[in-house]
mmCIF file with all atom_site columns, C-alpha atoms in Angstrom:
data_model
loop_
_atom_site.group_PDB
_atom_site.id
_atom_site.type_symbol
_atom_site.label_atom_id
_atom_site.label_alt_id
_atom_site.label_comp_id
_atom_site.label_asym_id
_atom_site.label_entity_id
_atom_site.label_seq_id
_atom_site.pdbx_PDB_ins_code
_atom_site.Cartn_x
_atom_site.Cartn_y
_atom_site.Cartn_z
_atom_site.occupancy
_atom_site.B_iso_or_equiv
_atom_site.pdbx_formal_charge
_atom_site.auth_seq_id
_atom_site.auth_comp_id
_atom_site.auth_asym_id
_atom_site.auth_atom_id
_atom_site.pdbx_PDB_model_num
ATOM 1  C CA . MET A 1 1  ? -3.524  -56.507 -7.154  1.00 65.00 ? 1  MET A CA 1
ATOM 2  C CA . LYS A 1 2  ? -6.433  -56.160 -4.747  1.00 78.00 ? 2  LYS A CA 1
ATOM 3  C CA . ASN A 1 3  ? -8.321  -59.102 -3.949  1.00 87.00 ? 3  ASN A CA 1
ATOM 4  C CA . GLU A 1 4  ? -11.828 -59.008 -2.481  1.00 90.00 ? 4  GLU A CA 1
ATOM 5  C CA . LYS A 1 5  ? -14.373 -61.674 -1.534  1.00 94.00 ? 5  LYS A CA 1
ATOM 6  C CA . PHE A 1 6  ? -17.674 -60.706 -0.077  1.00 95.00 ? 6  PHE A CA 1
ATOM 7  C CA . LEU A 1 7  ? -21.421 -61.611 0.197   1.00 95.00 ? 7  LEU A CA 1
ATOM 8  C CA . LEU A 1 8  ? -23.978 -59.894 -1.912  1.00 95.00 ? 8  LEU A CA 1
ATOM 9  C CA . LEU A 1 9  ? -27.754 -59.608 -1.250  1.00 94.00 ? 9  LEU A CA 1
ATOM 10 C CA . ALA A 1 10 ? -30.027 -58.665 -3.954  1.00 91.00 ? 10 ALA A CA 1
ATOM 11 C CA . SER A 1 11 ? -33.708 -58.120 -4.240  1.00 88.00 ? 11 SER A CA 1
ATOM 12 C CA . ASP A 1 12 ? -36.318 -56.688 -6.837  1.00 87.00 ? 12 ASP A CA 1
ATOM 13 C CA . SER A 1 13 ? -36.995 -53.827 -4.532  1.00 87.00 ? 13 SER A CA 1
ATOM 14 C CA . THR A 1 14 ? -35.090 -50.732 -3.629  1.00 88.00 ? 14 THR A CA 1
ATOM 15 C CA . HIS A 1 15 ? -37.218 -50.143 -0.675  1.00 89.00 ? 15 HIS A CA 1
ATOM 16 C CA . PHE A 1 16 ? -36.592 -53.653 0.527   1.00 89.00 ? 16 PHE A CA 1
ATOM 17 C CA . VAL A 1 17 ? -32.800 -53.479 0.032   1.00 91.00 ? 17 VAL A CA 1
ATOM 18 C CA . MET A 1 18 ? -32.670 -50.356 2.218   1.00 91.00 ? 18 MET A CA 1
ATOM 19 C CA . LYS A 1 19 ? -35.032 -52.241 4.955   1.00 89.00 ? 19 LYS A CA 1
ATOM 20 C CA . LEU A 1 20 ? -32.731 -55.169 4.676   1.00 91.00 ? 20 LEU A CA 1
ATOM 21 C CA . GLU A 1 21 ? -29.678 -53.082 5.483   1.00 93.00 ? 21 GLU A CA 1
ATOM 22 C CA . LYS A 1 22 ? -31.538 -51.688 8.480   1.00 92.00 ? 22 LYS A CA 1
ATOM 23 C CA . TYR A 1 23 ? -32.475 -55.284 9.762   1.00 89.00 ? 23 TYR A CA 1
ATOM 24 C CA . LEU A 1 24 ? -28.630 -56.359 9.480   1.00 93.00 ? 24 LEU A CA 1
ATOM 25 C CA . GLN A 1 25 ? -27.419 -53.355 11.287  1.00 94.00 ? 25 GLN A CA 1
ATOM 26 C CA . ASN A 1 26 ? -30.086 -53.863 13.930  1.00 92.00 ? 26 ASN A CA 1
ATOM 27 C CA . TYR A 1 27 ? -28.408 -57.314 14.492  1.00 92.00 ? 27 TYR A CA 1
ATOM 28 C CA . GLU A 1 28 ? -24.873 -55.464 14.649  1.00 93.00 ? 28 GLU A CA 1
ATOM 29 C CA . ILE A 1 29 ? -23.801 -56.925 11.043  1.00 95.00 ? 29 ILE A CA 1
ATOM 30 C CA . CYS A 1 30 ? -21.666 -54.561 9.294   1.00 95.00 ? 30 CYS A CA 1
ATOM 31 C CA . CYS A 1 31 ? -23.098 -54.054 5.811   1.00 96.00 ? 31 CYS A CA 1
ATOM 32 C CA . ARG A 1 32 ? -23.545 -51.230 3.235   1.00 96.00 ? 32 ARG A CA 1
ATOM 33 C CA . ILE A 1 33 ? -25.720 -50.676 0.159   1.00 96.00 ? 33 ILE A CA 1
ATOM 34 C CA . ILE A 1 34 ? -23.770 -50.669 -3.145  1.00 94.00 ? 34 ILE A CA 1
ATOM 35 C CA . PRO A 1 35 ? -24.775 -50.604 -6.770  1.00 92.00 ? 35 PRO A CA 1
ATOM 36 C CA . LEU A 1 36 ? -25.796 -54.238 -8.089  1.00 90.00 ? 36 LEU A CA 1
ATOM 37 C CA . PRO A 1 37 ? -23.022 -55.463 -10.399 1.00 87.00 ? 37 PRO A CA 1
ATOM 38 C CA . SER A 1 38 ? -24.082 -55.468 -14.131 1.00 84.00 ? 38 SER A CA 1
ATOM 39 C CA . GLU A 1 39 ? -23.397 -59.349 -14.156 1.00 85.00 ? 39 GLU A CA 1
ATOM 40 C CA . ILE A 1 40 ? -26.538 -59.720 -11.980 1.00 84.00 ? 40 ILE A CA 1
ATOM 41 C CA . SER A 1 41 ? -29.872 -59.158 -13.149 1.00 76.00 ? 41 SER A CA 1
ATOM 42 C CA . ALA A 1 42 ? -32.736 -57.893 -10.686 1.00 64.00 ? 42 ALA A CA 1
ATOM 43 C CA . GLY A 1 43 ? -35.425 -55.420 -10.792 1.00 68.00 ? 43 GLY A CA 1
ATOM 44 C CA . CYS A 1 44 ? -33.595 -53.093 -8.480  1.00 80.00 ? 44 CYS A CA 1
ATOM 45 C CA . GLY A 1 45 ? -30.091 -51.500 -9.071  1.00 87.00 ? 45 GLY A CA 1
ATOM 46 C CA . LEU A 1 46 ? -28.924 -51.908 -5.554  1.00 92.00 ? 46 LEU A CA 1
ATOM 47 C CA . SER A 1 47 ? -27.601 -54.551 -3.310  1.00 93.00 ? 47 SER A CA 1
ATOM 48 C CA . VAL A 1 48 ? -26.348 -55.120 0.227   1.00 95.00 ? 48 VAL A CA 1
ATOM 49 C CA . ARG A 1 49 ? -22.784 -56.001 0.662   1.00 96.00 ? 49 ARG A CA 1
ATOM 50 C CA . VAL A 1 50 ? -21.670 -57.965 3.809   1.00 97.00 ? 50 VAL A CA 1
ATOM 51 C CA . GLU A 1 51 ? -18.228 -59.451 4.756   1.00 95.00 ? 51 GLU A CA 1
ATOM 52 C CA . LEU A 1 52 ? -17.935 -63.128 4.162   1.00 93.00 ? 52 LEU A CA 1
ATOM 53 C CA . GLU A 1 53 ? -17.237 -63.907 7.846   1.00 94.00 ? 53 GLU A CA 1
ATOM 54 C CA . ASP A 1 54 ? -20.619 -62.666 8.698   1.00 94.00 ? 54 ASP A CA 1
ATOM 55 C CA . GLN A 1 55 ? -22.544 -65.092 6.390   1.00 94.00 ? 55 GLN A CA 1
ATOM 56 C CA . GLU A 1 56 ? -23.619 -67.471 9.065   1.00 93.00 ? 56 GLU A CA 1
ATOM 57 C CA . LYS A 1 57 ? -25.062 -64.397 11.029  1.00 94.00 ? 57 LYS A CA 1
ATOM 58 C CA . VAL A 1 58 ? -26.876 -63.086 7.968   1.00 94.00 ? 58 VAL A CA 1
ATOM 59 C CA . ASP A 1 59 ? -28.311 -66.528 7.262   1.00 92.00 ? 59 ASP A CA 1
ATOM 60 C CA . ASN A 1 60 ? -29.672 -66.758 10.739  1.00 91.00 ? 60 ASN A CA 1
ATOM 61 C CA . VAL A 1 61 ? -31.285 -63.183 10.588  1.00 90.00 ? 61 VAL A CA 1
ATOM 62 C CA . LEU A 1 62 ? -32.846 -63.964 7.095   1.00 90.00 ? 62 LEU A CA 1
ATOM 63 C CA . LEU A 1 63 ? -34.268 -67.327 8.474   1.00 91.00 ? 63 LEU A CA 1
ATOM 64 C CA . GLN A 1 64 ? -35.540 -65.726 11.720  1.00 88.00 ? 64 GLN A CA 1
ATOM 65 C CA . GLU A 1 65 ? -37.157 -62.724 9.871   1.00 83.00 ? 65 GLU A CA 1
ATOM 66 C CA . SER A 1 66 ? -38.263 -64.949 7.061   1.00 86.00 ? 66 SER A CA 1
ATOM 67 C CA . ILE A 1 67 ? -36.606 -62.633 4.485   1.00 86.00 ? 67 ILE A CA 1
ATOM 68 C CA . GLN A 1 68 ? -35.959 -64.046 0.948   1.00 88.00 ? 68 GLN A CA 1
ATOM 69 C CA . VAL A 1 69 ? -33.320 -62.633 -1.091  1.00 90.00 ? 69 VAL A CA 1
ATOM 70 C CA . ASP A 1 70 ? -30.862 -63.623 -3.693  1.00 91.00 ? 70 ASP A CA 1
ATOM 71 C CA . ARG A 1 71 ? -27.589 -64.438 -2.318  1.00 93.00 ? 71 ARG A CA 1
ATOM 72 C CA . TYR A 1 72 ? -24.225 -64.140 -4.199  1.00 94.00 ? 72 TYR A CA 1
ATOM 73 C CA . ILE A 1 73 ? -20.416 -64.662 -3.407  1.00 95.00 ? 73 ILE A CA 1
ATOM 74 C CA . VAL A 1 74 ? -18.594 -62.207 -5.194  1.00 94.00 ? 74 VAL A CA 1
ATOM 75 C CA . GLU A 1 75 ? -14.754 -62.503 -5.753  1.00 93.00 ? 75 GLU A CA 1
ATOM 76 C CA . LYS A 1 76 ? -12.778 -59.588 -7.246  1.00 89.00 ? 76 LYS A CA 1
ATOM 77 C CA . VAL A 1 77 ? -9.172  -59.893 -8.390  1.00 88.00 ? 77 VAL A CA 1
ATOM 78 C CA . GLY A 1 78 ? -7.897  -56.689 -10.096 1.00 83.00 ? 78 GLY A CA 1
ATOM 79 C CA . PHE A 1 79 ? -10.744 -55.821 -12.455 1.00 83.00 ? 79 PHE A CA 1
ATOM 80 C CA . LYS A 1 80 ? -12.016 -59.285 -12.868 1.00 87.00 ? 80 LYS A CA 1
ATOM 81 C CA . LYS A 1 81 ? -15.250 -60.420 -11.127 1.00 88.00 ? 81 LYS A CA 1
ATOM 82 C CA . LYS A 1 82 ? -16.272 -63.893 -10.222 1.00 91.00 ? 82 LYS A CA 1
ATOM 83 C CA . ILE A 1 83 ? -19.904 -64.064 -9.292  1.00 91.00 ? 83 ILE A CA 1
ATOM 84 C CA . GLU A 1 84 ? -21.539 -67.243 -7.740  1.00 92.00 ? 84 GLU A CA 1
ATOM 85 C CA . LYS A 1 85 ? -25.248 -67.540 -6.675  1.00 93.00 ? 85 LYS A CA 1
ATOM 86 C CA . ILE A 1 86 ? -25.771 -69.419 -3.441  1.00 91.00 ? 86 ILE A CA 1
#
């Protein structure tokens, strides 16, 4: 079984999610836009996935740029997902 654990950033705006991806990439943080899991309700169907080991760098960028987003830790084990808002 494949296990994954990652950070997910969500917003109400598709435009903002795309802008957020660019900000993070400018700070050399590896990330990508993925569909928002159905377990999370937000106005937009997209989110930004970031590796968990980059969480501190992401937090610093969000603080420095005064960006407010919903943050989640997602743990996938096989077909099961555990999503925790942080």
